[in-house]
Amino acid sequence: MKIVLDGMGGDNAPQEIVRGAVDAAKAISHDIYIVGKKEAIEAELKKAGYKGTNIEIVNADDVITMEDSPVKAIRRKTESSMVIGLTMVRDGQGDVFISGGNTGALVVGSRMILGRIEGIDRPVLASIYPCLGGDASLLVDAGASSEAKAQNLLEYGLMGSIYMEKVWGRENPRVGLVNLGVEESKGTSVTKDAFKRLKKAPINFVGNVEAREVPTGACEVIVCDGFVGNVILKLSEGLAWNILKLVKTKLMSNIKTKVAALMLKGEMSSLREEFDYAEYGGAPILGVNGPVIKIHGSSNADAVKNAIWKSVPYSSENVVDIIRQSMLDLEEIIEKDEEE
């Protein structure tokens, strides 16, 4: 397998990108191609003491920055690490692309360079969502499109279900639609229509879920438009870290609580890890003709390493092909319903 890594994407590139690639290369035999400015990447590989043979450098003279306009950047910066990396996947020179660069540019670039899967109206950014005391869920959409039609929400549920089953090993994952209430009659005209479509789809649809149920693991696949999804993500992230910060402050307030804090050190570290994005291997862009993973812009070496590991089943389990076939099957189901 050929794993293509954007060596210049993110706040900590190329140092953390290279370190993550080196750490991953020790555990897997797949080839890793780091795309970016050759001299800078070579220097980081030297710093990391890399002596292996499964990391190669693909030179890219340009970089798409976080300030760049997505569409303009993809069209004009053809020698950038992001465009070259996506093109490698399109041309069969890579099996999966990972980037911590400009999210908008990566979504647009994936759509423009790789193209959409036939039947998918709008590719989507999915994100792993940590749940309290249990396995994480997948939030679809995490912010790629602020608005969505009912058909889009149906596609999100279908693609998210396939990804969770094939990449995360969740058999028959529960799919829920974020809404104002659990009743089928609740919500906007879009969510009501989406409910009916999801109910007929070949997935384990459990109905509407309220926002308060999301953090407790009400379902494995959380379906919503990008506006709602992004708000859920950022609110949850801010709330989690502020609660941890408050608990730490309280535990450091006097000698008694400091002793308690020492006794709870392991549990606190474990809790912190549950909410750490670095542990989950990035967010897939579903609905395009090739596996693409978006990692956090401030990703450290651990986050990069975990993303590389998760990219292996994303490609090897043929998730893109399964989504493609599932869309064809879905069209047949819809046609039969219309005939009846």
mmCIF file of C-alpha atoms in Angstrom:
data_model
loop_
_atom_site.group_PDB
_atom_site.id
_atom_site.type_symbol
_atom_site.label_atom_id
_atom_site.label_comp_id
_atom_site.label_asym_id
_atom_site.label_seq_id
_atom_site.Cartn_x
_atom_site.Cartn_y
_atom_site.Cartn_z
ATOM 1 C CA MET A 1 0.000 0.000 0.000
ATOM 2 C CA LYS A 2 1.149 3.542 -0.785
ATOM 3 C CA ILE A 3 0.234 6.106 1.887
ATOM 4 C CA VAL A 4 0.630 9.727 0.734
ATOM 5 C CA LEU A 5 1.218 12.343 3.428
ATOM 6 C CA ASP A 6 1.021 16.132 3.073
ATOM 7 C CA GLY A 7 4.373 17.112 4.555
ATOM 8 C CA MET A 8 3.585 20.833 4.580
ATOM 9 C CA GLY A 9 -0.006 20.792 5.851
ATOM 10 C CA GLY A 10 -0.702 22.083 9.356
ATOM 11 C CA ASP A 11 0.730 24.351 12.030
ATOM 12 C CA ASN A 12 3.507 21.939 13.003
ATOM 13 C CA ALA A 13 4.641 20.888 9.529
ATOM 14 C CA PRO A 14 6.976 19.459 8.517
ATOM 15 C CA GLN A 15 8.497 18.511 11.903
ATOM 16 C CA GLU A 16 5.537 16.706 13.496
ATOM 17 C CA ILE A 17 4.401 15.261 10.172
ATOM 18 C CA VAL A 18 7.799 13.662 9.617
ATOM 19 C CA ARG A 19 8.070 12.427 13.223
ATOM 20 C CA GLY A 20 4.639 10.815 12.943
ATOM 21 C CA ALA A 21 5.581 9.172 9.660
ATOM 22 C CA VAL A 22 8.797 7.800 11.178
ATOM 23 C CA ASP A 23 6.903 6.406 14.186
ATOM 24 C CA ALA A 24 4.298 4.786 11.920
ATOM 25 C CA ALA A 25 6.950 3.364 9.588
ATOM 26 C CA LYS A 26 8.389 1.370 12.484
ATOM 27 C CA ALA A 27 5.102 -0.503 12.914
ATOM 28 C CA ILE A 28 3.894 -1.005 9.324
ATOM 29 C CA SER A 29 5.532 -2.258 6.151
ATOM 30 C CA HIS A 30 3.570 -0.032 3.775
ATOM 31 C CA ASP A 31 5.310 2.685 1.766
ATOM 32 C CA ILE A 32 4.869 6.256 3.014
ATOM 33 C CA TYR A 33 5.341 9.150 0.593
ATOM 34 C CA ILE A 34 5.841 12.556 2.214
ATOM 35 C CA VAL A 35 5.004 15.346 -0.221
ATOM 36 C CA GLY A 36 6.611 18.722 0.372
ATOM 37 C CA LYS A 37 9.783 20.771 0.203
ATOM 38 C CA LYS A 38 12.488 18.161 -0.179
ATOM 39 C CA GLU A 39 15.280 19.871 1.758
ATOM 40 C CA ALA A 40 13.059 20.647 4.760
ATOM 41 C CA ILE A 41 11.707 17.087 4.920
ATOM 42 C CA GLU A 42 15.166 15.561 4.515
ATOM 43 C CA ALA A 43 16.396 17.676 7.421
ATOM 44 C CA GLU A 44 13.547 16.474 9.643
ATOM 45 C CA LEU A 45 14.126 12.833 8.703
ATOM 46 C CA LYS A 46 17.761 13.287 9.685
ATOM 47 C CA LYS A 47 16.747 14.852 13.030
ATOM 48 C CA ALA A 48 14.424 11.917 13.682
ATOM 49 C CA GLY A 49 17.284 9.506 13.014
ATOM 50 C CA TYR A 50 15.358 7.673 10.301
ATOM 51 C CA LYS A 51 17.275 4.685 8.896
ATOM 52 C CA GLY A 52 14.447 2.750 7.242
ATOM 53 C CA THR A 53 13.523 2.208 3.614
ATOM 54 C CA ASN A 54 9.741 2.670 3.443
ATOM 55 C CA ILE A 55 9.600 6.484 3.518
ATOM 56 C CA GLU A 56 10.127 8.443 0.301
ATOM 57 C CA ILE A 57 10.003 12.172 -0.433
ATOM 58 C CA VAL A 58 8.005 13.669 -3.300
ATOM 59 C CA ASN A 59 9.090 17.249 -3.890
ATOM 60 C CA ALA A 60 6.485 20.035 -3.913
ATOM 61 C CA ASP A 61 7.693 23.620 -4.171
ATOM 62 C CA ASP A 62 4.468 25.318 -3.123
ATOM 63 C CA VAL A 63 2.217 25.273 -0.029
ATOM 64 C CA ILE A 64 -1.499 25.992 0.403
ATOM 65 C CA THR A 65 -1.794 28.088 3.554
ATOM 66 C CA MET A 66 -4.688 28.363 6.004
ATOM 67 C CA GLU A 67 -5.401 31.877 4.672
ATOM 68 C CA ASP A 68 -5.707 30.823 1.022
ATOM 69 C CA SER A 69 -9.061 30.790 -0.739
ATOM 70 C CA PRO A 70 -9.861 27.070 -1.249
ATOM 71 C CA VAL A 71 -10.968 27.148 -4.889
ATOM 72 C CA LYS A 72 -8.297 29.609 -6.030
ATOM 73 C CA ALA A 73 -5.570 27.715 -4.176
ATOM 74 C CA ILE A 74 -6.445 24.374 -5.755
ATOM 75 C CA ARG A 75 -6.614 25.886 -9.244
ATOM 76 C CA ARG A 76 -3.514 28.073 -9.021
ATOM 77 C CA LYS A 77 -1.142 26.234 -6.686
ATOM 78 C CA THR A 78 -0.736 23.154 -8.828
ATOM 79 C CA GLU A 79 2.747 22.499 -7.422
ATOM 80 C CA SER A 80 1.555 22.516 -3.811
ATOM 81 C CA SER A 81 1.904 19.484 -1.556
ATOM 82 C CA MET A 82 -1.886 19.133 -1.295
ATOM 83 C CA VAL A 83 -2.594 19.197 -5.032
ATOM 84 C CA ILE A 84 0.297 16.855 -5.837
ATOM 85 C CA GLY A 85 -0.787 14.429 -3.084
ATOM 86 C CA LEU A 86 -4.395 14.292 -4.282
ATOM 87 C CA THR A 87 -3.219 13.898 -7.873
ATOM 88 C CA MET A 88 -1.048 10.932 -6.864
ATOM 89 C CA VAL A 89 -4.143 9.174 -5.472
ATOM 90 C CA ARG A 90 -6.152 10.022 -8.583
ATOM 91 C CA ASP A 91 -3.423 8.647 -10.864
ATOM 92 C CA GLY A 92 -2.906 5.445 -8.888
ATOM 93 C CA GLN A 93 0.472 6.481 -7.482
ATOM 94 C CA GLY A 94 -1.006 6.492 -3.973
ATOM 95 C CA ASP A 95 -3.787 4.622 -2.215
ATOM 96 C CA VAL A 96 -4.762 7.187 0.429
ATOM 97 C CA PHE A 97 -3.983 10.859 1.136
ATOM 98 C CA ILE A 98 -3.606 12.446 4.587
ATOM 99 C CA SER A 99 -3.374 16.199 5.207
ATOM 100 C CA GLY A 100 -3.505 18.632 8.109
ATOM 101 C CA GLY A 101 -3.736 21.618 5.771
ATOM 102 C CA ASN A 102 -6.523 24.050 4.887
ATOM 103 C CA THR A 103 -9.773 22.111 5.439
ATOM 104 C CA GLY A 104 -11.771 23.994 2.817
ATOM 105 C CA ALA A 105 -9.047 23.491 0.226
ATOM 106 C CA LEU A 106 -8.806 19.776 1.031
ATOM 107 C CA VAL A 107 -12.562 19.280 0.658
ATOM 108 C CA VAL A 108 -12.668 21.316 -2.571
ATOM 109 C CA GLY A 109 -9.504 19.676 -3.886
ATOM 110 C CA SER A 110 -10.813 16.185 -3.162
ATOM 111 C CA ARG A 111 -13.986 16.980 -5.063
ATOM 112 C CA MET A 112 -12.232 18.680 -8.008
ATOM 113 C CA ILE A 113 -9.259 16.333 -8.422
ATOM 114 C CA LEU A 114 -10.682 12.965 -7.382
ATOM 115 C CA GLY A 115 -14.272 13.664 -8.350
ATOM 116 C CA ARG A 116 -17.470 12.628 -6.608
ATOM 117 C CA ILE A 117 -18.694 9.052 -6.419
ATOM 118 C CA GLU A 118 -21.595 8.632 -8.826
ATOM 119 C CA GLY A 119 -24.840 9.196 -6.967
ATOM 120 C CA ILE A 120 -23.261 11.318 -4.227
ATOM 121 C CA ASP A 121 -24.531 14.878 -4.438
ATOM 122 C CA ARG A 122 -22.178 16.330 -1.831
ATOM 123 C CA PRO A 123 -19.014 14.798 -0.299
ATOM 124 C CA VAL A 124 -18.854 15.149 3.463
ATOM 125 C CA LEU A 125 -16.313 15.617 6.246
ATOM 126 C CA ALA A 126 -16.810 13.052 9.006
ATOM 127 C CA SER A 127 -15.229 13.321 12.438
ATOM 128 C CA ILE A 128 -14.730 10.879 15.275
ATOM 129 C CA TYR A 129 -16.717 12.082 18.281
ATOM 130 C CA PRO A 130 -15.561 10.903 21.758
ATOM 131 C CA CYS A 131 -18.395 9.595 23.943
ATOM 132 C CA LEU A 132 -18.501 9.523 27.731
ATOM 133 C CA GLY A 133 -17.356 6.181 29.101
ATOM 134 C CA GLY A 134 -17.764 4.314 25.831
ATOM 135 C CA ASP A 135 -16.631 3.872 22.253
ATOM 136 C CA ALA A 136 -16.453 6.953 20.034
ATOM 137 C CA SER A 137 -19.069 7.784 17.399
ATOM 138 C CA LEU A 138 -18.759 9.291 13.911
ATOM 139 C CA LEU A 139 -20.227 12.765 13.323
ATOM 140 C CA VAL A 140 -21.329 13.349 9.720
ATOM 141 C CA ASP A 141 -21.153 16.291 8.664
ATOM 142 C CA ALA A 142 -18.448 17.938 10.759
ATOM 143 C CA GLY A 143 -18.446 21.180 8.789
ATOM 144 C CA ALA A 144 -17.938 20.627 5.060
ATOM 145 C CA SER A 145 -21.341 22.123 4.101
ATOM 146 C CA SER A 146 -23.359 24.428 6.335
ATOM 147 C CA GLU A 147 -26.639 23.385 4.729
ATOM 148 C CA ALA A 148 -27.918 20.015 3.538
ATOM 149 C CA LYS A 149 -30.907 18.595 1.714
ATOM 150 C CA ALA A 150 -32.724 15.467 2.863
ATOM 151 C CA GLN A 151 -30.960 13.400 0.182
ATOM 152 C CA ASN A 152 -27.585 14.627 1.479
ATOM 153 C CA LEU A 153 -28.442 13.512 5.017
ATOM 154 C CA LEU A 154 -29.410 10.103 3.650
ATOM 155 C CA GLU A 155 -26.033 9.857 1.897
ATOM 156 C CA TYR A 156 -24.231 10.905 5.097
ATOM 157 C CA GLY A 157 -25.922 8.136 7.058
ATOM 158 C CA LEU A 158 -25.134 5.493 4.460
ATOM 159 C CA MET A 159 -21.466 6.506 4.040
ATOM 160 C CA GLY A 160 -20.920 6.915 7.768
ATOM 161 C CA SER A 161 -22.353 3.460 8.439
ATOM 162 C CA ILE A 162 -20.001 1.861 5.914
ATOM 163 C CA TYR A 163 -16.963 3.703 7.290
ATOM 164 C CA MET A 164 -17.660 2.751 10.908
ATOM 165 C CA GLU A 165 -18.182 -0.886 9.984
ATOM 166 C CA LYS A 166 -15.175 -1.297 7.704
ATOM 167 C CA VAL A 167 -12.594 0.973 9.366
ATOM 168 C CA TRP A 168 -13.620 0.875 13.035
ATOM 169 C CA GLY A 169 -15.015 -2.648 13.092
ATOM 170 C CA ARG A 170 -18.481 -1.694 14.369
ATOM 171 C CA GLU A 171 -20.865 -4.317 13.083
ATOM 172 C CA ASN A 172 -24.270 -2.975 12.038
ATOM 173 C CA PRO A 173 -23.641 0.510 13.544
ATOM 174 C CA ARG A 174 -26.626 2.478 14.813
ATOM 175 C CA VAL A 175 -27.375 5.584 12.752
ATOM 176 C CA GLY A 176 -29.206 8.516 14.338
ATOM 177 C CA LEU A 177 -30.460 11.854 12.992
ATOM 178 C CA VAL A 178 -29.834 14.905 15.192
ATOM 179 C CA ASN A 179 -33.171 16.626 15.833
ATOM 180 C CA LEU A 180 -35.183 18.695 18.324
ATOM 181 C CA GLY A 181 -36.895 15.609 19.693
ATOM 182 C CA VAL A 182 -37.097 11.867 19.165
ATOM 183 C CA GLU A 183 -40.569 11.907 17.579
ATOM 184 C CA GLU A 184 -40.736 11.422 13.810
ATOM 185 C CA SER A 185 -42.919 14.533 13.491
ATOM 186 C CA LYS A 186 -40.292 16.848 15.061
ATOM 187 C CA GLY A 187 -37.909 19.127 13.194
ATOM 188 C CA THR A 188 -37.762 21.067 9.943
ATOM 189 C CA SER A 189 -39.151 19.958 6.609
ATOM 190 C CA VAL A 190 -35.639 18.795 5.703
ATOM 191 C CA THR A 191 -35.141 16.606 8.785
ATOM 192 C CA LYS A 192 -38.670 15.175 8.482
ATOM 193 C CA ASP A 193 -37.978 14.206 4.883
ATOM 194 C CA ALA A 194 -34.537 12.866 5.819
ATOM 195 C CA PHE A 195 -36.100 10.714 8.552
ATOM 196 C CA LYS A 196 -38.373 9.012 6.010
ATOM 197 C CA ARG A 197 -35.466 8.365 3.631
ATOM 198 C CA LEU A 198 -33.129 7.049 6.318
ATOM 199 C CA LYS A 199 -35.890 4.776 7.592
ATOM 200 C CA LYS A 200 -36.056 3.050 4.179
ATOM 201 C CA ALA A 201 -32.296 2.852 3.704
ATOM 202 C CA PRO A 202 -30.373 -0.451 4.189
ATOM 203 C CA ILE A 203 -28.792 0.734 7.455
ATOM 204 C CA ASN A 204 -29.515 0.363 11.176
ATOM 205 C CA PHE A 205 -31.418 3.630 11.539
ATOM 206 C CA VAL A 206 -32.531 4.202 15.144
ATOM 207 C CA GLY A 207 -34.442 7.425 14.504
ATOM 208 C CA ASN A 208 -34.004 10.939 15.827
ATOM 209 C CA VAL A 209 -31.538 11.701 18.630
ATOM 210 C CA GLU A 210 -31.461 14.832 20.753
ATOM 211 C CA ALA A 211 -28.216 16.745 21.205
ATOM 212 C CA ARG A 212 -28.054 15.817 24.899
ATOM 213 C CA GLU A 213 -27.936 12.125 23.937
ATOM 214 C CA VAL A 214 -25.010 12.516 21.525
ATOM 215 C CA PRO A 215 -22.188 12.629 24.146
ATOM 216 C CA THR A 216 -23.480 9.457 25.820
ATOM 217 C CA GLY A 217 -23.190 7.305 22.691
ATOM 218 C CA ALA A 218 -26.824 7.219 21.566
ATOM 219 C CA CYS A 219 -25.631 5.961 18.173
ATOM 220 C CA GLU A 220 -22.426 5.121 16.317
ATOM 221 C CA VAL A 221 -23.168 7.416 13.364
ATOM 222 C CA ILE A 222 -24.480 10.919 14.102
ATOM 223 C CA VAL A 223 -26.137 12.510 11.060
ATOM 224 C CA CYS A 224 -26.628 16.276 10.707
ATOM 225 C CA ASP A 225 -25.745 19.180 8.419
ATOM 226 C CA GLY A 226 -22.324 20.808 8.698
ATOM 227 C CA PHE A 227 -23.562 23.843 10.635
ATOM 228 C CA VAL A 228 -25.082 21.729 13.404
ATOM 229 C CA GLY A 229 -22.185 19.267 13.345
ATOM 230 C CA ASN A 230 -19.518 21.920 13.686
ATOM 231 C CA VAL A 231 -21.382 23.540 16.592
ATOM 232 C CA ILE A 232 -21.710 20.153 18.342
ATOM 233 C CA LEU A 233 -18.001 19.450 17.881
ATOM 234 C CA LYS A 234 -16.757 22.821 19.116
ATOM 235 C CA LEU A 235 -19.201 23.057 21.999
ATOM 236 C CA SER A 236 -18.331 19.543 23.155
ATOM 237 C CA GLU A 237 -14.594 20.157 22.819
ATOM 238 C CA GLY A 238 -14.757 23.452 24.723
ATOM 239 C CA LEU A 239 -16.988 22.011 27.444
ATOM 240 C CA ALA A 240 -14.822 18.916 27.917
ATOM 241 C CA TRP A 241 -11.545 20.802 28.258
ATOM 242 C CA ASN A 242 -13.058 23.454 30.540
ATOM 243 C CA ILE A 243 -14.538 20.790 32.833
ATOM 244 C CA LEU A 244 -11.147 19.058 33.007
ATOM 245 C CA LYS A 245 -9.514 22.410 33.732
ATOM 246 C CA LEU A 246 -12.069 23.169 36.470
ATOM 247 C CA VAL A 247 -11.586 19.739 38.060
ATOM 248 C CA LYS A 248 -7.816 20.248 38.049
ATOM 249 C CA THR A 249 -8.199 23.668 39.692
ATOM 250 C CA LYS A 250 -10.441 22.226 42.391
ATOM 251 C CA LEU A 251 -8.054 19.339 43.044
ATOM 252 C CA MET A 252 -5.127 21.731 43.441
ATOM 253 C CA SER A 253 -6.948 24.005 45.907
ATOM 254 C CA ASN A 254 -5.615 22.522 49.191
ATOM 255 C CA ILE A 255 -3.468 19.745 50.645
ATOM 256 C CA LYS A 256 -6.366 17.250 50.983
ATOM 257 C CA THR A 257 -7.462 17.632 47.387
ATOM 258 C CA LYS A 258 -3.841 17.493 46.177
ATOM 259 C CA VAL A 259 -3.474 14.084 47.823
ATOM 260 C CA ALA A 260 -6.707 12.998 46.135
ATOM 261 C CA ALA A 261 -5.396 14.326 42.820
ATOM 262 C CA LEU A 262 -2.264 12.221 43.188
ATOM 263 C CA MET A 263 -4.400 9.126 43.772
ATOM 264 C CA LEU A 264 -6.558 9.948 40.733
ATOM 265 C CA LYS A 265 -3.670 10.802 38.414
ATOM 266 C CA GLY A 266 -4.098 7.690 36.256
ATOM 267 C CA GLU A 267 -7.850 8.123 35.886
ATOM 268 C CA MET A 268 -7.470 11.812 34.965
ATOM 269 C CA SER A 269 -4.898 10.976 32.303
ATOM 270 C CA SER A 270 -7.206 8.318 30.887
ATOM 271 C CA LEU A 271 -10.121 10.776 30.812
ATOM 272 C CA ARG A 272 -7.974 13.371 29.051
ATOM 273 C CA GLU A 273 -7.023 10.829 26.397
ATOM 274 C CA GLU A 274 -10.696 10.109 25.678
ATOM 275 C CA PHE A 275 -11.155 13.708 24.506
ATOM 276 C CA ASP A 276 -7.829 14.016 22.681
ATOM 277 C CA TYR A 277 -8.244 14.278 18.893
ATOM 278 C CA ALA A 278 -4.749 12.816 18.457
ATOM 279 C CA GLU A 279 -6.040 9.394 19.526
ATOM 280 C CA TYR A 280 -8.621 8.947 16.764
ATOM 281 C CA GLY A 281 -6.774 9.065 13.440
ATOM 282 C CA GLY A 282 -8.350 12.029 11.664
ATOM 283 C CA ALA A 283 -11.575 12.727 9.785
ATOM 284 C CA PRO A 284 -12.352 11.036 6.455
ATOM 285 C CA ILE A 285 -13.779 12.946 3.502
ATOM 286 C CA LEU A 286 -16.479 10.573 2.299
ATOM 287 C CA GLY A 287 -18.083 10.586 -1.122
ATOM 288 C CA VAL A 288 -15.037 11.184 -3.342
ATOM 289 C CA ASN A 289 -13.232 8.724 -5.604
ATOM 290 C CA GLY A 290 -10.355 7.984 -3.282
ATOM 291 C CA PRO A 291 -9.589 7.708 0.440
ATOM 292 C CA VAL A 292 -8.764 11.109 1.985
ATOM 293 C CA ILE A 293 -8.192 11.859 5.676
ATOM 294 C CA LYS A 294 -8.124 15.313 7.265
ATOM 295 C CA ILE A 295 -6.096 15.615 10.463
ATOM 296 C CA HIS A 296 -6.229 18.531 12.896
ATOM 297 C CA GLY A 297 -4.149 21.549 11.855
ATOM 298 C CA SER A 298 -2.224 21.419 15.115
ATOM 299 C CA SER A 299 -1.635 17.664 14.967
ATOM 300 C CA ASN A 300 1.396 16.303 16.785
ATOM 301 C CA ALA A 301 3.407 13.223 15.833
ATOM 302 C CA ASP A 302 0.991 10.878 17.657
ATOM 303 C CA ALA A 303 -1.982 12.223 15.710
ATOM 304 C CA VAL A 304 -0.114 11.783 12.430
ATOM 305 C CA LYS A 305 0.938 8.245 13.364
ATOM 306 C CA ASN A 306 -2.629 7.260 14.319
ATOM 307 C CA ALA A 307 -3.995 8.743 11.086
ATOM 308 C CA ILE A 308 -1.527 6.662 9.086
ATOM 309 C CA TRP A 309 -2.579 3.519 10.955
ATOM 310 C CA LYS A 310 -6.290 4.225 10.376
ATOM 311 C CA SER A 311 -5.659 4.940 6.705
ATOM 312 C CA VAL A 312 -4.683 1.301 6.163
ATOM 313 C CA PRO A 313 -8.159 -0.270 6.639
ATOM 314 C CA TYR A 314 -9.756 2.762 4.930
ATOM 315 C CA SER A 315 -7.941 1.738 1.752
ATOM 316 C CA SER A 316 -7.537 -2.030 2.200
ATOM 317 C CA GLU A 317 -11.221 -2.580 3.060
ATOM 318 C CA ASN A 318 -12.197 -0.835 -0.205
ATOM 319 C CA VAL A 319 -14.494 1.631 1.562
ATOM 320 C CA VAL A 320 -14.752 3.864 -1.523
ATOM 321 C CA ASP A 321 -15.835 0.959 -3.743
ATOM 322 C CA ILE A 322 -18.360 -0.232 -1.151
ATOM 323 C CA ILE A 323 -19.872 3.267 -0.960
ATOM 324 C CA ARG A 324 -20.034 3.349 -4.765
ATOM 325 C CA GLN A 325 -21.866 0.004 -4.918
ATOM 326 C CA SER A 326 -24.138 0.986 -2.022
ATOM 327 C CA MET A 327 -25.257 4.086 -3.912
ATOM 328 C CA LEU A 328 -26.183 1.922 -6.910
ATOM 329 C CA ASP A 329 -28.127 -0.430 -4.612
ATOM 330 C CA LEU A 330 -29.857 2.550 -3.006
ATOM 331 C CA GLU A 331 -30.976 3.822 -6.410
ATOM 332 C CA GLU A 332 -32.572 0.437 -7.111
ATOM 333 C CA ILE A 333 -34.437 0.541 -3.777
ATOM 334 C CA ILE A 334 -35.713 4.055 -4.527
ATOM 335 C CA GLU A 335 -36.821 3.044 -8.036
ATOM 336 C CA LYS A 336 -38.753 0.028 -6.661
ATOM 337 C CA ASP A 337 -40.483 2.228 -4.050
ATOM 338 C CA GLU A 338 -41.500 4.700 -6.762
ATOM 339 C CA GLU A 339 -42.881 1.899 -8.955
ATOM 340 C CA GLU A 340 -44.935 0.522 -6.036
#
